[in-house]
Every structure is written in structure tokens, then in C-alpha cells.
Coordinates of C-alpha atoms in Angstrom, one line a residue:
Chain A
M9 CA -197.3 -19.3 -77.9
A10 CA -193.7 -19.4 -76.6
S11 CA -193.2 -17.5 -73.6
S12 CA -191.9 -14.0 -74.0
I13 CA -189.4 -14.8 -70.9
R14 CA -186.1 -16.3 -71.1
V15 CA -184.2 -16.5 -67.8
R16 CA -180.7 -17.7 -66.9
A17 CA -180.3 -18.3 -63.1
I18 CA -177.3 -19.9 -62.0
A19 CA -176.5 -20.5 -58.4
K20 CA -172.9 -20.3 -57.7
G21 CA -171.9 -20.6 -54.0
E22 CA -174.0 -18.5 -51.7
T23 CA -175.3 -16.3 -54.5
T24 CA -177.6 -16.9 -57.6
E25 CA -177.0 -14.9 -60.5
V26 CA -179.9 -14.0 -62.6
Q27 CA -180.3 -12.8 -66.2
T28 CA -183.3 -12.2 -68.2
L29 CA -184.4 -11.3 -71.7
I30 CA -188.1 -10.3 -72.4
Q31 CA -189.7 -9.9 -76.0
H32 CA -191.3 -7.0 -75.7
P33 CA -191.5 -3.8 -78.1
M34 CA -191.0 -1.4 -75.2
D35 CA -192.5 1.5 -77.5
S36 CA -191.5 4.9 -76.2
G37 CA -194.3 6.8 -77.8
F38 CA -191.8 8.9 -79.3
I39 CA -191.1 7.1 -82.3
K40 CA -193.2 7.6 -85.7
N41 CA -194.2 4.8 -88.0
D42 CA -193.6 5.0 -91.7
K43 CA -197.1 7.1 -92.2
G44 CA -195.5 9.5 -89.7
E45 CA -197.7 8.9 -86.9
F46 CA -196.6 8.4 -83.5
I47 CA -196.6 4.7 -82.4
P48 CA -198.4 4.7 -79.0
A49 CA -196.3 4.0 -75.8
H50 CA -196.2 0.3 -74.8
F51 CA -193.7 -1.0 -72.4
I52 CA -193.4 -3.1 -69.3
T53 CA -194.2 -1.2 -66.4
E54 CA -193.4 -3.9 -63.5
L55 CA -191.3 -7.0 -63.6
T56 CA -191.1 -9.1 -60.5
F57 CA -188.9 -12.0 -59.6
E58 CA -189.7 -14.4 -56.8
H59 CA -187.6 -17.2 -55.3
N60 CA -189.9 -19.9 -53.5
G61 CA -192.5 -17.2 -53.2
R62 CA -190.3 -14.4 -52.0
P63 CA -189.7 -11.3 -53.9
V64 CA -185.9 -11.0 -54.5
F65 CA -186.2 -8.3 -57.2
I66 CA -188.7 -6.0 -58.5
A67 CA -188.1 -3.6 -61.6
D68 CA -190.4 -0.7 -62.3
W69 CA -189.7 0.4 -65.9
G70 CA -190.3 3.4 -68.0
T71 CA -190.3 4.1 -71.6
A72 CA -186.2 4.3 -71.8
V73 CA -186.0 0.6 -71.2
S74 CA -184.8 -0.9 -74.6
K75 CA -186.6 -3.2 -76.8
D76 CA -186.6 -6.9 -75.7
P77 CA -185.5 -5.8 -72.3
Y78 CA -182.6 -7.2 -70.4
V79 CA -181.8 -7.2 -66.9
K80 CA -179.1 -8.7 -64.7
F81 CA -178.9 -9.2 -60.8
A82 CA -177.9 -11.6 -58.0
F83 CA -179.3 -12.6 -54.7
K84 CA -178.2 -14.6 -51.7
G85 CA -179.6 -17.9 -51.2
G86 CA -181.3 -19.9 -54.1
A87 CA -180.0 -23.5 -54.8
K88 CA -179.9 -25.7 -57.8
G89 CA -183.4 -26.7 -58.6
D90 CA -185.4 -24.0 -56.6
D91 CA -188.2 -22.2 -58.3
L92 CA -187.8 -18.9 -59.8
K93 CA -191.0 -17.2 -60.7
V94 CA -190.8 -14.2 -63.2
S95 CA -193.9 -12.0 -64.2
W96 CA -194.4 -8.9 -65.8
I97 CA -197.2 -6.4 -66.7
D98 CA -197.4 -3.5 -69.1
N99 CA -199.0 -0.3 -69.6
K100 CA -201.7 -1.9 -71.7
G101 CA -202.5 -4.4 -69.3
G102 CA -200.6 -7.2 -71.0
T103 CA -198.8 -9.6 -68.8
D104 CA -196.8 -13.0 -69.0
S105 CA -195.3 -15.0 -66.3
A106 CA -193.2 -18.0 -66.3
T107 CA -191.2 -20.2 -63.6
F108 CA -187.9 -21.5 -64.1
K109 CA -185.5 -23.7 -62.2
I110 CA -182.4 -22.4 -61.0
Q111 CA -179.2 -24.2 -62.6
Chain B
M29 CA -155.4 8.6 -73.7
A30 CA -157.7 6.4 -75.8
T31 CA -157.8 9.4 -78.4
R32 CA -154.2 9.7 -78.7
V33 CA -153.6 6.1 -79.5
G34 CA -156.6 6.3 -81.8
R35 CA -154.9 9.1 -83.6
T36 CA -151.6 7.2 -83.7
G37 CA -153.4 4.3 -85.0
R38 CA -155.2 5.9 -87.7
R39 CA -151.9 7.8 -89.0
L40 CA -150.4 4.2 -88.9
S41 CA -153.3 2.5 -90.6
V42 CA -153.3 5.2 -93.3
R43 CA -149.7 4.4 -94.2
F44 CA -150.5 0.6 -94.1
L45 CA -153.7 1.4 -96.3
L46 CA -151.5 3.1 -99.0
I47 CA -148.7 0.1 -98.8
S48 CA -151.3 -2.7 -98.7
L49 CA -153.5 -0.9 -101.6
A50 CA -150.4 -0.8 -103.8
S51 CA -149.7 -4.4 -103.0
L52 CA -153.3 -5.4 -103.6
V53 CA -153.2 -3.2 -107.0
V54 CA -149.9 -5.0 -108.0
T55 CA -151.5 -8.2 -107.3
L56 CA -154.4 -7.5 -109.5
L57 CA -152.4 -6.4 -112.2
Q58 CA -150.2 -9.3 -112.3
A59 CA -153.1 -11.4 -112.9
P60 CA -153.6 -10.7 -116.8
A61 CA -157.2 -10.0 -117.9
G62 CA -159.5 -12.6 -119.3
A63 CA -161.5 -15.1 -117.3
D64 CA -159.5 -18.0 -118.1
S65 CA -156.5 -16.5 -116.4
V66 CA -158.3 -15.4 -113.0
D67 CA -156.8 -17.0 -109.8
P68 CA -159.3 -16.4 -107.0
A69 CA -157.1 -18.4 -104.7
A70 CA -154.4 -15.9 -105.1
E71 CA -156.8 -12.8 -104.9
A72 CA -158.5 -14.1 -101.7
R73 CA -154.8 -14.5 -100.2
A74 CA -153.9 -10.9 -101.3
F75 CA -157.4 -9.6 -100.2
R76 CA -156.8 -11.2 -96.6
D77 CA -153.4 -9.8 -96.3
Y78 CA -154.3 -6.3 -97.0
F79 CA -156.6 -6.3 -94.0
L80 CA -154.0 -8.2 -92.0
H81 CA -151.6 -5.5 -92.9
K82 CA -154.0 -2.8 -92.1
F83 CA -155.0 -4.2 -88.8
P84 CA -151.8 -6.0 -87.5
N85 CA -153.2 -6.1 -83.9
V86 CA -156.3 -8.0 -85.1
K87 CA -156.5 -11.7 -85.0
P88 CA -157.4 -13.0 -88.4
D89 CA -160.4 -15.0 -87.0
D90 CA -161.7 -11.9 -85.2
F91 CA -162.5 -9.9 -88.3
V92 CA -165.9 -12.0 -88.2
N93 CA -166.8 -9.5 -85.3
G94 CA -166.8 -6.8 -87.7
P95 CA -166.5 -3.2 -86.0
Y96 CA -166.1 -5.0 -82.8
A97 CA -162.8 -6.3 -83.8
L98 CA -161.5 -2.7 -84.3
N99 CA -163.1 -0.5 -81.5
E100 CA -162.5 -1.4 -77.9
D101 CA -165.2 0.6 -76.4
M102 CA -167.8 -0.9 -79.0
R103 CA -166.3 -4.4 -78.2
R104 CA -167.3 -3.9 -74.6
Q105 CA -170.9 -2.9 -75.4
W106 CA -171.0 -6.0 -77.7
E107 CA -169.8 -8.3 -75.1
E108 CA -172.1 -7.2 -72.5
K109 CA -175.0 -7.6 -75.0
E110 CA -173.4 -11.1 -76.2
Q111 CA -174.1 -12.3 -72.3
F112 CA -178.0 -12.5 -73.4
P113 CA -178.0 -11.7 -77.1
P114 CA -181.0 -9.9 -78.7
Y115 CA -181.1 -12.5 -81.7
E116 CA -181.9 -15.2 -78.9
F117 CA -185.5 -15.3 -79.9
S118 CA -184.8 -15.1 -83.7
L119 CA -182.5 -18.0 -83.2
E120 CA -185.4 -20.2 -81.1
N121 CA -187.9 -19.3 -83.9
G122 CA -185.3 -20.4 -86.5
K123 CA -185.0 -23.7 -85.1
E124 CA -188.7 -24.2 -84.6
L125 CA -189.3 -23.2 -88.3
F126 CA -186.7 -25.2 -89.6
A127 CA -187.9 -28.3 -87.8
R128 CA -191.8 -27.7 -88.7
P129 CA -192.9 -30.0 -91.5
F130 CA -194.5 -28.7 -94.8
A131 CA -197.9 -29.8 -96.0
N132 CA -196.4 -32.7 -97.9
G133 CA -194.6 -34.2 -94.8
K134 CA -191.2 -33.2 -95.8
H135 CA -188.8 -31.1 -93.9
Y136 CA -186.2 -28.2 -94.9
A137 CA -183.8 -30.8 -93.6
D138 CA -184.3 -33.1 -96.9
C139 CA -183.3 -30.5 -98.8
F140 CA -179.6 -30.3 -97.7
A141 CA -176.8 -32.3 -97.2
D142 CA -176.3 -33.7 -93.6
Q143 CA -179.9 -32.7 -93.0
G144 CA -179.0 -29.0 -93.0
I145 CA -176.9 -29.2 -89.9
A146 CA -173.5 -27.4 -89.8
I147 CA -173.5 -26.6 -93.8
R148 CA -174.0 -23.0 -93.7
Q149 CA -170.2 -22.6 -94.2
N150 CA -170.5 -24.2 -97.8
Y151 CA -173.0 -21.4 -99.0
P152 CA -173.1 -19.9 -101.5
Q153 CA -172.8 -22.6 -104.1
F154 CA -172.1 -22.8 -107.6
D155 CA -174.9 -24.9 -109.2
A156 CA -173.8 -26.5 -112.4
A157 CA -177.3 -27.2 -113.7
S158 CA -178.7 -23.6 -113.7
G159 CA -175.1 -22.4 -114.3
K160 CA -175.8 -19.8 -111.3
V161 CA -174.8 -19.1 -107.8
V162 CA -177.1 -20.6 -105.0
T163 CA -177.2 -18.8 -101.7
L164 CA -178.5 -20.0 -98.5
E165 CA -181.4 -18.0 -98.7
L166 CA -182.1 -18.9 -102.2
A167 CA -181.8 -22.7 -101.4
L168 CA -184.2 -22.3 -98.6
N169 CA -186.9 -21.0 -100.9
Q170 CA -186.2 -23.2 -103.6
C171 CA -186.5 -26.1 -101.1
R172 CA -190.0 -24.5 -100.1
E173 CA -190.9 -24.3 -103.7
A174 CA -189.9 -27.8 -104.6
N175 CA -192.3 -29.0 -102.0
G176 CA -195.2 -27.1 -102.8
E177 CA -194.9 -24.1 -100.5
K178 CA -194.7 -20.5 -101.3
A179 CA -191.4 -18.6 -101.2
I180 CA -190.8 -16.5 -98.1
S181 CA -189.6 -12.8 -98.2
Y182 CA -185.9 -12.6 -98.4
T183 CA -185.8 -9.6 -96.1
G184 CA -188.1 -10.8 -93.6
E185 CA -188.2 -12.2 -90.0
D186 CA -188.5 -15.9 -90.9
M187 CA -185.7 -15.9 -93.4
A188 CA -183.5 -14.1 -90.9
A189 CA -184.6 -16.7 -88.2
L190 CA -183.9 -19.8 -90.6
T191 CA -180.7 -18.6 -91.7
A192 CA -179.8 -17.6 -88.2
Y193 CA -180.4 -21.2 -86.7
M194 CA -178.6 -22.7 -89.5
A195 CA -175.7 -20.5 -89.1
Y196 CA -175.7 -21.2 -85.4
T197 CA -175.3 -24.9 -86.3
S198 CA -172.2 -23.8 -88.2
R199 CA -170.3 -21.6 -85.7
G200 CA -166.8 -21.9 -85.7
M201 CA -166.6 -23.6 -88.9
P202 CA -164.4 -21.8 -91.5
F203 CA -166.3 -20.6 -94.7
D204 CA -165.3 -23.1 -97.5
I205 CA -166.5 -21.7 -100.7
K206 CA -165.7 -23.6 -104.0
I207 CA -165.2 -22.2 -107.4
P208 CA -165.4 -25.4 -109.6
N209 CA -163.5 -25.4 -112.7
D210 CA -166.5 -24.1 -114.8
P211 CA -166.1 -20.5 -116.7
R212 CA -169.4 -19.6 -115.5
A213 CA -168.3 -20.2 -112.0
I214 CA -165.4 -18.0 -112.5
E215 CA -167.6 -15.5 -114.3
A216 CA -169.9 -15.3 -111.4
Y217 CA -167.0 -14.7 -109.0
E218 CA -165.6 -12.1 -111.6
N219 CA -169.2 -10.4 -111.7
G220 CA -169.1 -10.2 -107.9
K221 CA -166.0 -8.6 -107.6
R222 CA -166.8 -6.0 -110.4
Y223 CA -170.0 -5.3 -108.4
F224 CA -168.3 -5.0 -105.1
Y225 CA -165.7 -2.6 -106.7
T226 CA -168.0 -0.6 -109.0
R227 CA -168.9 3.0 -107.7
R228 CA -172.6 3.9 -107.4
G229 CA -175.2 5.9 -105.7
Q230 CA -175.5 9.7 -105.3
L231 CA -172.7 9.2 -103.0
N232 CA -170.6 7.7 -105.4
F233 CA -169.3 5.0 -103.4
S234 CA -168.4 1.5 -103.9
C235 CA -168.7 -1.5 -101.3
A236 CA -165.0 -1.4 -101.2
T237 CA -165.0 2.7 -100.6
C238 CA -166.6 1.6 -97.2
H239 CA -165.6 -2.0 -96.3
V240 CA -161.9 -2.0 -97.8
Q241 CA -160.6 1.6 -97.6
N242 CA -162.1 2.7 -94.6
P243 CA -163.2 0.0 -92.2
G244 CA -162.7 1.0 -88.5
E245 CA -163.4 4.8 -89.7
H246 CA -166.5 6.5 -88.7
L247 CA -169.1 7.4 -91.4
R248 CA -171.2 9.7 -89.7
A249 CA -171.8 7.8 -86.5
E250 CA -171.2 4.4 -87.6
V251 CA -168.0 2.5 -87.3
L252 CA -167.4 0.8 -90.8
A253 CA -166.9 -2.9 -90.7
P254 CA -164.2 -4.8 -92.6
A255 CA -165.2 -6.6 -95.7
L256 CA -163.0 -9.5 -94.7
G257 CA -165.3 -11.8 -92.5
I258 CA -168.2 -9.5 -93.0
L259 CA -170.8 -12.1 -94.3
N260 CA -169.5 -14.8 -91.8
A261 CA -171.7 -12.9 -89.0
M262 CA -174.9 -13.2 -91.2
P263 CA -177.7 -12.7 -90.2
I264 CA -177.4 -10.1 -87.9
Y265 CA -179.4 -8.0 -85.3
R266 CA -179.0 -4.5 -85.9
S267 CA -179.9 -2.1 -83.2
E268 CA -180.5 0.3 -85.6
W269 CA -183.1 -2.0 -87.5
G270 CA -184.6 -3.0 -84.0
G271 CA -184.4 -6.5 -85.5
M272 CA -182.9 -9.1 -87.4
G273 CA -181.9 -8.9 -91.1
T274 CA -180.6 -11.1 -93.7
T275 CA -177.7 -10.8 -96.0
S276 CA -180.2 -9.9 -98.8
R277 CA -181.5 -6.9 -96.3
R278 CA -178.0 -6.1 -95.7
F279 CA -177.2 -5.3 -99.4
I280 CA -180.1 -3.5 -99.9
S281 CA -179.5 -1.4 -97.2
C282 CA -175.9 -0.8 -98.2
N283 CA -177.0 0.4 -101.5
S284 CA -179.8 2.5 -100.0
Q285 CA -177.3 4.3 -97.5
V286 CA -175.0 5.4 -100.5
R287 CA -178.2 6.6 -102.1
G288 CA -178.4 4.2 -104.8
V289 CA -181.1 2.1 -106.3
P290 CA -181.3 -1.3 -104.2
L291 CA -181.6 -4.5 -106.7
P292 CA -184.2 -7.1 -106.1
P293 CA -183.3 -9.5 -103.3
Q294 CA -181.1 -12.7 -104.6
S295 CA -180.8 -11.0 -108.1
D296 CA -178.0 -12.4 -109.9
E297 CA -175.7 -9.3 -109.2
Y298 CA -176.5 -9.8 -105.3
R299 CA -175.8 -13.8 -105.6
D300 CA -172.6 -13.1 -107.2
L301 CA -171.5 -10.4 -104.7
E302 CA -172.3 -13.1 -102.1
Y303 CA -170.3 -15.4 -103.8
Y304 CA -167.2 -13.1 -104.2
L305 CA -167.4 -12.0 -100.6
S306 CA -167.8 -15.3 -99.2
Y307 CA -165.0 -16.8 -101.1
V308 CA -162.3 -14.0 -100.2
S309 CA -163.4 -15.1 -96.4
N310 CA -162.7 -18.6 -96.8
G311 CA -161.1 -19.9 -93.9
L312 CA -162.5 -17.5 -91.4
P313 CA -165.0 -19.1 -89.1
I314 CA -168.9 -18.7 -89.3
S315 CA -170.0 -16.5 -86.3
G316 CA -173.7 -15.8 -87.1
P317 CA -176.1 -14.9 -86.2
G318 CA -174.4 -11.7 -85.1
S319 CA -175.5 -8.4 -83.5
R320 CA -174.3 -5.1 -84.7
P321 CA -175.2 -1.3 -83.9
Chain C
M28 CA -179.0 16.9 -47.4
T29 CA -182.3 15.5 -45.7
T30 CA -183.8 19.2 -45.8
S31 CA -185.7 18.5 -48.6
I32 CA -187.7 16.0 -46.7
G33 CA -188.7 19.0 -44.4
R34 CA -189.7 21.0 -47.5
F35 CA -191.8 18.1 -48.8
P36 CA -193.1 16.4 -45.5
V37 CA -195.3 13.5 -46.7
T38 CA -194.2 11.8 -50.1
R39 CA -196.8 9.4 -51.6
R40 CA -193.9 7.0 -51.3
L41 CA -193.2 7.2 -47.9
V42 CA -197.1 6.9 -47.1
L43 CA -196.9 3.8 -49.3
R44 CA -194.1 2.1 -47.7
G45 CA -195.6 2.5 -44.1
A46 CA -199.0 1.4 -45.3
G47 CA -197.6 -1.5 -46.9
F48 CA -195.5 -2.8 -43.8
V49 CA -198.7 -2.6 -41.8
T50 CA -200.8 -4.2 -44.2
L51 CA -198.6 -7.2 -44.7
A52 CA -197.8 -7.4 -41.1
G53 CA -201.3 -7.6 -40.5
F54 CA -201.8 -10.7 -42.6
G55 CA -199.1 -12.4 -40.0
I56 CA -196.2 -12.4 -42.6
T57 CA -193.3 -11.4 -40.5
S58 CA -190.6 -13.2 -41.7
F59 CA -189.2 -10.6 -44.0
A60 CA -187.2 -7.8 -43.0
P61 CA -189.1 -4.3 -43.3
A62 CA -187.2 -3.2 -46.2
A63 CA -188.0 -6.1 -48.2
L64 CA -191.5 -5.8 -47.3
A65 CA -191.6 -2.1 -48.4
A66 CA -190.0 -2.9 -51.6
A67 CA -192.4 -5.7 -52.3
N68 CA -195.3 -3.6 -51.6
D69 CA -194.5 -0.3 -53.6
K70 CA -196.5 0.9 -56.2
Y71 CA -195.4 1.8 -59.4
P72 CA -194.1 5.5 -59.2
E73 CA -196.0 6.7 -62.5
D74 CA -195.7 10.2 -61.6
A75 CA -191.9 9.9 -61.5
F76 CA -191.8 8.2 -64.9
R77 CA -193.7 11.1 -66.5
Q78 CA -191.1 13.8 -65.3
K79 CA -189.3 15.7 -67.8
D80 CA -186.9 17.1 -65.5
G81 CA -184.3 15.0 -63.6
K82 CA -184.3 16.8 -60.2
E83 CA -188.0 16.6 -60.0
A84 CA -188.0 12.9 -60.8
I85 CA -185.6 12.2 -57.9
R86 CA -187.8 14.5 -55.6
L87 CA -191.0 12.4 -56.6
L88 CA -189.5 9.2 -56.3
Y89 CA -187.4 9.7 -53.1
G90 CA -188.4 13.1 -51.6
R91 CA -185.0 14.1 -51.2
T92 CA -181.7 15.1 -52.9
A93 CA -178.8 12.9 -53.6
E94 CA -175.2 13.1 -52.6
P95 CA -172.5 12.0 -54.7
S96 CA -170.7 8.9 -53.6
D97 CA -167.5 7.4 -54.8
Q98 CA -168.5 4.1 -53.6
I99 CA -170.9 3.8 -56.4
K100 CA -169.4 2.1 -59.7
L101 CA -171.3 3.0 -62.6
D102 CA -170.4 1.4 -65.7
A103 CA -171.5 3.0 -69.1
P104 CA -170.0 3.2 -72.4
E105 CA -168.1 6.5 -73.5
I106 CA -169.8 6.5 -77.0
A107 CA -173.1 4.5 -77.0
E108 CA -172.7 2.5 -80.5
N109 CA -176.3 3.0 -80.7
G110 CA -178.7 4.9 -78.4
A111 CA -181.5 2.2 -78.6
V112 CA -179.3 -0.1 -76.7
V113 CA -177.0 1.1 -74.3
P114 CA -175.5 -1.1 -71.6
I115 CA -175.5 0.2 -68.3
S116 CA -174.5 -1.5 -64.8
V117 CA -174.1 -0.3 -61.4
S118 CA -172.7 -1.8 -58.2
T119 CA -171.9 -0.6 -54.9
S120 CA -170.1 -1.3 -51.5
L121 CA -172.8 1.0 -49.9
P122 CA -174.4 -1.1 -47.0
N123 CA -178.2 -1.7 -46.9
V124 CA -179.2 -0.7 -50.1
T125 CA -182.9 -0.5 -50.7
S126 CA -183.3 0.7 -54.3
V127 CA -181.3 1.6 -57.3
A128 CA -182.6 3.8 -60.0
F129 CA -181.3 5.3 -63.4
V130 CA -182.0 8.7 -64.8
V131 CA -181.2 10.0 -68.1
P132 CA -181.7 13.6 -68.0
A133 CA -181.6 14.5 -71.7
N134 CA -184.4 12.0 -72.3
P135 CA -188.0 13.0 -73.0
N136 CA -188.9 11.0 -69.9
V137 CA -185.9 11.0 -67.4
L138 CA -186.5 8.2 -65.1
A139 CA -185.4 5.1 -67.1
A140 CA -185.7 2.4 -64.2
Y141 CA -186.1 1.9 -60.7
Y142 CA -185.4 -1.3 -59.0
K143 CA -186.1 -2.4 -55.5
I144 CA -183.7 -4.4 -53.7
P145 CA -185.1 -6.6 -50.9
E146 CA -182.7 -7.8 -48.2
G147 CA -180.6 -10.5 -49.6
T148 CA -180.3 -9.2 -53.1
M149 CA -177.0 -7.6 -54.1
P150 CA -176.9 -4.0 -55.2
D151 CA -175.2 -5.2 -58.7
I152 CA -177.4 -4.6 -61.5
A153 CA -176.9 -4.7 -65.3
N154 CA -179.8 -3.5 -67.8
R155 CA -179.8 -1.8 -71.5
L156 CA -181.3 1.4 -71.8
K157 CA -182.4 4.1 -74.5
M158 CA -180.9 7.3 -74.8
A159 CA -182.2 9.8 -77.2
K160 CA -178.9 12.0 -77.3
T161 CA -175.7 12.6 -75.5
S162 CA -176.5 13.0 -71.7
S163 CA -175.1 12.2 -68.4
V164 CA -176.5 9.0 -66.9
I165 CA -177.2 9.0 -63.1
A166 CA -177.2 6.1 -60.9
L167 CA -179.2 6.5 -57.5
V168 CA -178.5 4.4 -54.6
E169 CA -180.9 4.4 -51.7
S170 CA -178.6 3.0 -48.6
G171 CA -179.7 3.1 -45.2
G172 CA -182.5 5.6 -45.6
K173 CA -180.0 8.0 -47.4
L174 CA -179.7 8.8 -51.3
F175 CA -176.4 8.7 -53.2
S176 CA -175.7 9.1 -56.6
A177 CA -173.1 8.9 -59.3
A178 CA -173.1 10.1 -62.8
K179 CA -171.1 9.4 -66.2
E180 CA -171.3 11.2 -69.4
V181 CA -172.4 8.9 -72.3
K182 CA -172.0 10.3 -75.9
V183 CA -174.6 9.4 -78.5
T184 CA -174.4 10.0 -82.0
I185 CA -177.3 7.5 -83.2
G186 CA -180.2 8.3 -80.8
G187 CA -182.4 5.9 -79.3
C188 CA -185.8 7.5 -79.6
G189 CA -186.3 7.8 -83.3
G190 CA -186.3 10.9 -85.8

């Protein structure tokens, strides 16, 4: 099973720019299926980025983050080859995690 | 400010539309009726010129970006999304599916010229043996069936993923659709053109009503894409679908949107339509997979 | 502008912040700035994410009201091409930013996202949000213990919440 997490982390001078795309339905609970029944809410609640074990970004998400969510941020420090660990949990207890090398 | 520019642009484009439509009609009338005297190359030039006149500020190659070529605010949203495009997962899936061997050990690559890499711009093709148009989607399923595998859905995610990957390997390469000197090929082109310009559905719209007469305008909330280059971006991730769709899916949804009855995917009419629409975009680069609202 | 703290003397969030610092410090992790620690240890603000009212969500999240600031650059489209995917980004020249949040008052749940910014992370964030209909989008920036905001209206013609 391929990871649900895609990351592009690029060190440019003093800062590292991180872009992430995650495969997740992010169902809001407000949309009906073809039978007219509400699709239960299913969304990532917390997404964490750790650089060499130190948290550099924490996202708390609600139902209004788009399907296959995307987020971009940048932090100081971080060099080519450093580890960036990304992990998420969702409201149903689902979780995924992956470690990427900064480019 | 932007509104004022937009209004002027619209007034101008209405004038261009009339002039260009008139010239298109003249061009079409100049070609006498009868399959033997059809000049697809001249028609494709007239088709392209119509759009270039209608949108003088749009670079020819930019038409493959659909509504984003015509609307600045939408273009910025698209460029932001392209930083990490929503079709990324489908593209990766397509690459995996394409490489996965069939039960007999053969691969998709064995069915295509150049192992299937960078060939998307050559589809659809006219197949002399069957006397019919073969689209890339059809060729993929023919490949499966020739190797003892079941056909996959033309509107499903796997077909979208496979065609996304194949389009990606052809990005930037100009559409190069051939109409061989075969009356059946010309007939297929003519059928496709007829389908494109025929009104249908409860709204009584033809494909051309939206995509030739009114590109850049709003139909309800959507900005209509120009027909020129419209298939270069296939398959597309549509936010409206929340996922990927093939050319087959797009044709079906277009028919539904005008409240017509869609045809089965890869029916002769749709294949001919794809042949016509691809041919008139010859020379414009493949940009698929694309993303659209 | 900080009177609301007086009205709501102890919010859950502030309590958790304090607790987090003490706990982690107790484990001997002292190299982090307090802000980073607090950010890393906050619990998911479930109550705020359930709110239907923008002001109430902000109160639950921060325990105070926000002051408009022209030092916040909020970038959002004038007309969303589709409410299901609206690219929105924010950056700010305000110092010592510890969190950024996005509130969409016309959405069924008004709080969209809450980002904790540890020290060393830039207050420069882009994300993609759903919008049910035309609404203002409010970016909140917590800077040096104060709360600032910027807002922009985004027209939505194709809603991102179904229907």
C-alpha cells in the first residue's frame, strides 16, 4: 500500500520550504451520497511535521479542508538530507506516517 | 477595474465572434459538399484562426489550458494548485498500472509503438483493418482483451490513471492526428464534425454552442472552455467530480449537462467526435493530465 | 482588546498550554522555546471546530477577540472557481507568531484550520479550503500573545459542501 503522504521539502539557503499533499476523502458530513444519505464525516484532525525529531508545524484541521488536502509552510534550519517526519490522524482513528529527506 | 476591462473584452469578443464566425462559415461554404472534396487541413486552420481572432491576447499553445487561458483570477487559482496538483495520486497510480504485467506476462507497453511512451499525441488513430477510429482508451482495452484480460471501465479511475500517465509522457508534444487517404477516415472525421455541431438535449445545445460560440463566458457558474485544445488536457481532475475523468466521462457529462441522453462510452459517434476534435487541435501541445473546476 | 480574557478568565487552551510546558520541562526537555513547546503539546480544539458562529469559535480557540491588522497579507481568489477547492494563503510581518487560523463564517462549521507555529517556523502558510457559499475568509494571527486578523470576501458560485 502506497503512502497517503506526498512531500516536497526543499532547503533554500536558511529556510526549508515544505509542500504536502495527502490522499484523504476529507468528508465533511454535509454531503449526501446517491441514495440521499449523508456520508459520515471522515477527516484528518491533526497533521504534524517533525524535523530531526523537533515539531516544526502542527495543523489542526476541521471539515472544511479540501479533499486530498494540501498545505505549504517554511521553517528555518533544515539541510539537504535531513529527515522530515510527517504523520496524521483522522477522526475515525485512521493514521499514517512517513519520513522524507529534505532535498 | 477588472470588471470594466472584462466588459470591454466581452464587447470586443462579440464583434470578433461575428467576424470570425462569418469567416468560418465562408470557409465551410467554400468547400463544396461531398466527402471526396472535404479538406480537413483547411478546416483545421479556419477553426484555429477563429479562436486566435476571438482571443487575440491568448498565445496559441495556451488554449490547451482551457478556461485558465481566458480568466486571470481562475488562472491564479490553477497555478497555485499546479504547485502540487490534485491529479498527482492518479498519475502515480497510472504509472504503476501501466508497468504491471498481465497474467500472461505481457504488458501494456507491448501493444503500443515506442513501448507506449510519448505516443499519446498520435491518438485517436484511424484503423484501416476495422475501418474505424481507435482512441487511446479503446486501444488500452483492446490491448487488455488481446492479452486475455477483462476490459476496464472507460469512465473509471483506472482508465483515467492509465491515460493520465500516458499523456504525461507526451507533455509538450503537439497533437499529430492523421487522416489517411481513405474515404472511411474522412467519413469518420465528417461524422465527428456533424456530431459536434448538432444541437441536442432539452437545452438544444450543440458542443459548439458552448465551446465555439461562448468560450470564456459563464454558463451558470462555470467558465466555458474553448474547443481548440480542449482534448489536449485529457484526462482531467475536476473539482466538481472530486476526482479524475477520462475523455469518455467528459463527453458523457457534456451530454448530460445539456440534458441530452449520453451515448455509451466509445460508441462510434464519440470516437468520431474525438477524432474530429483532436484533429482540429493538431499542432497544439499535449498538456494532460489537467485540472479543471 | 484583551478584556475578553477577563470575561472568560481561564480557557481550556490556556490551561493546557501551561500544563504542557510544565510536563515537558519535567522530562528535562529544555532546549525548546516555550512557544514551541506549547504549540507542540496543544490538544485538538474540538469545541472550536464544532462551532457554527465565527465569534464563538475565535473565543473558544483564543479566549479573546481579534484586532484587524494591515500587517497580515491574506491571499484568496475574488471568485472561487469551485468552492470545493479554494486556495487561500496568509503571510505576515507581525513578530513572534505562535499560531494562524482560518475561519469561514458562512460554512456549517466555521473554523477551517488552526496551525501552530513553533519558533523558527515562518508565518507563511498556503492551504486549500472548502467554502459552502460566498463568505468572508478570516485569517487570525496570534503574535506576541495578541490576536490579529485580516478578512477578504470570496464569491462562491459552485459550493463546496454538496447540495
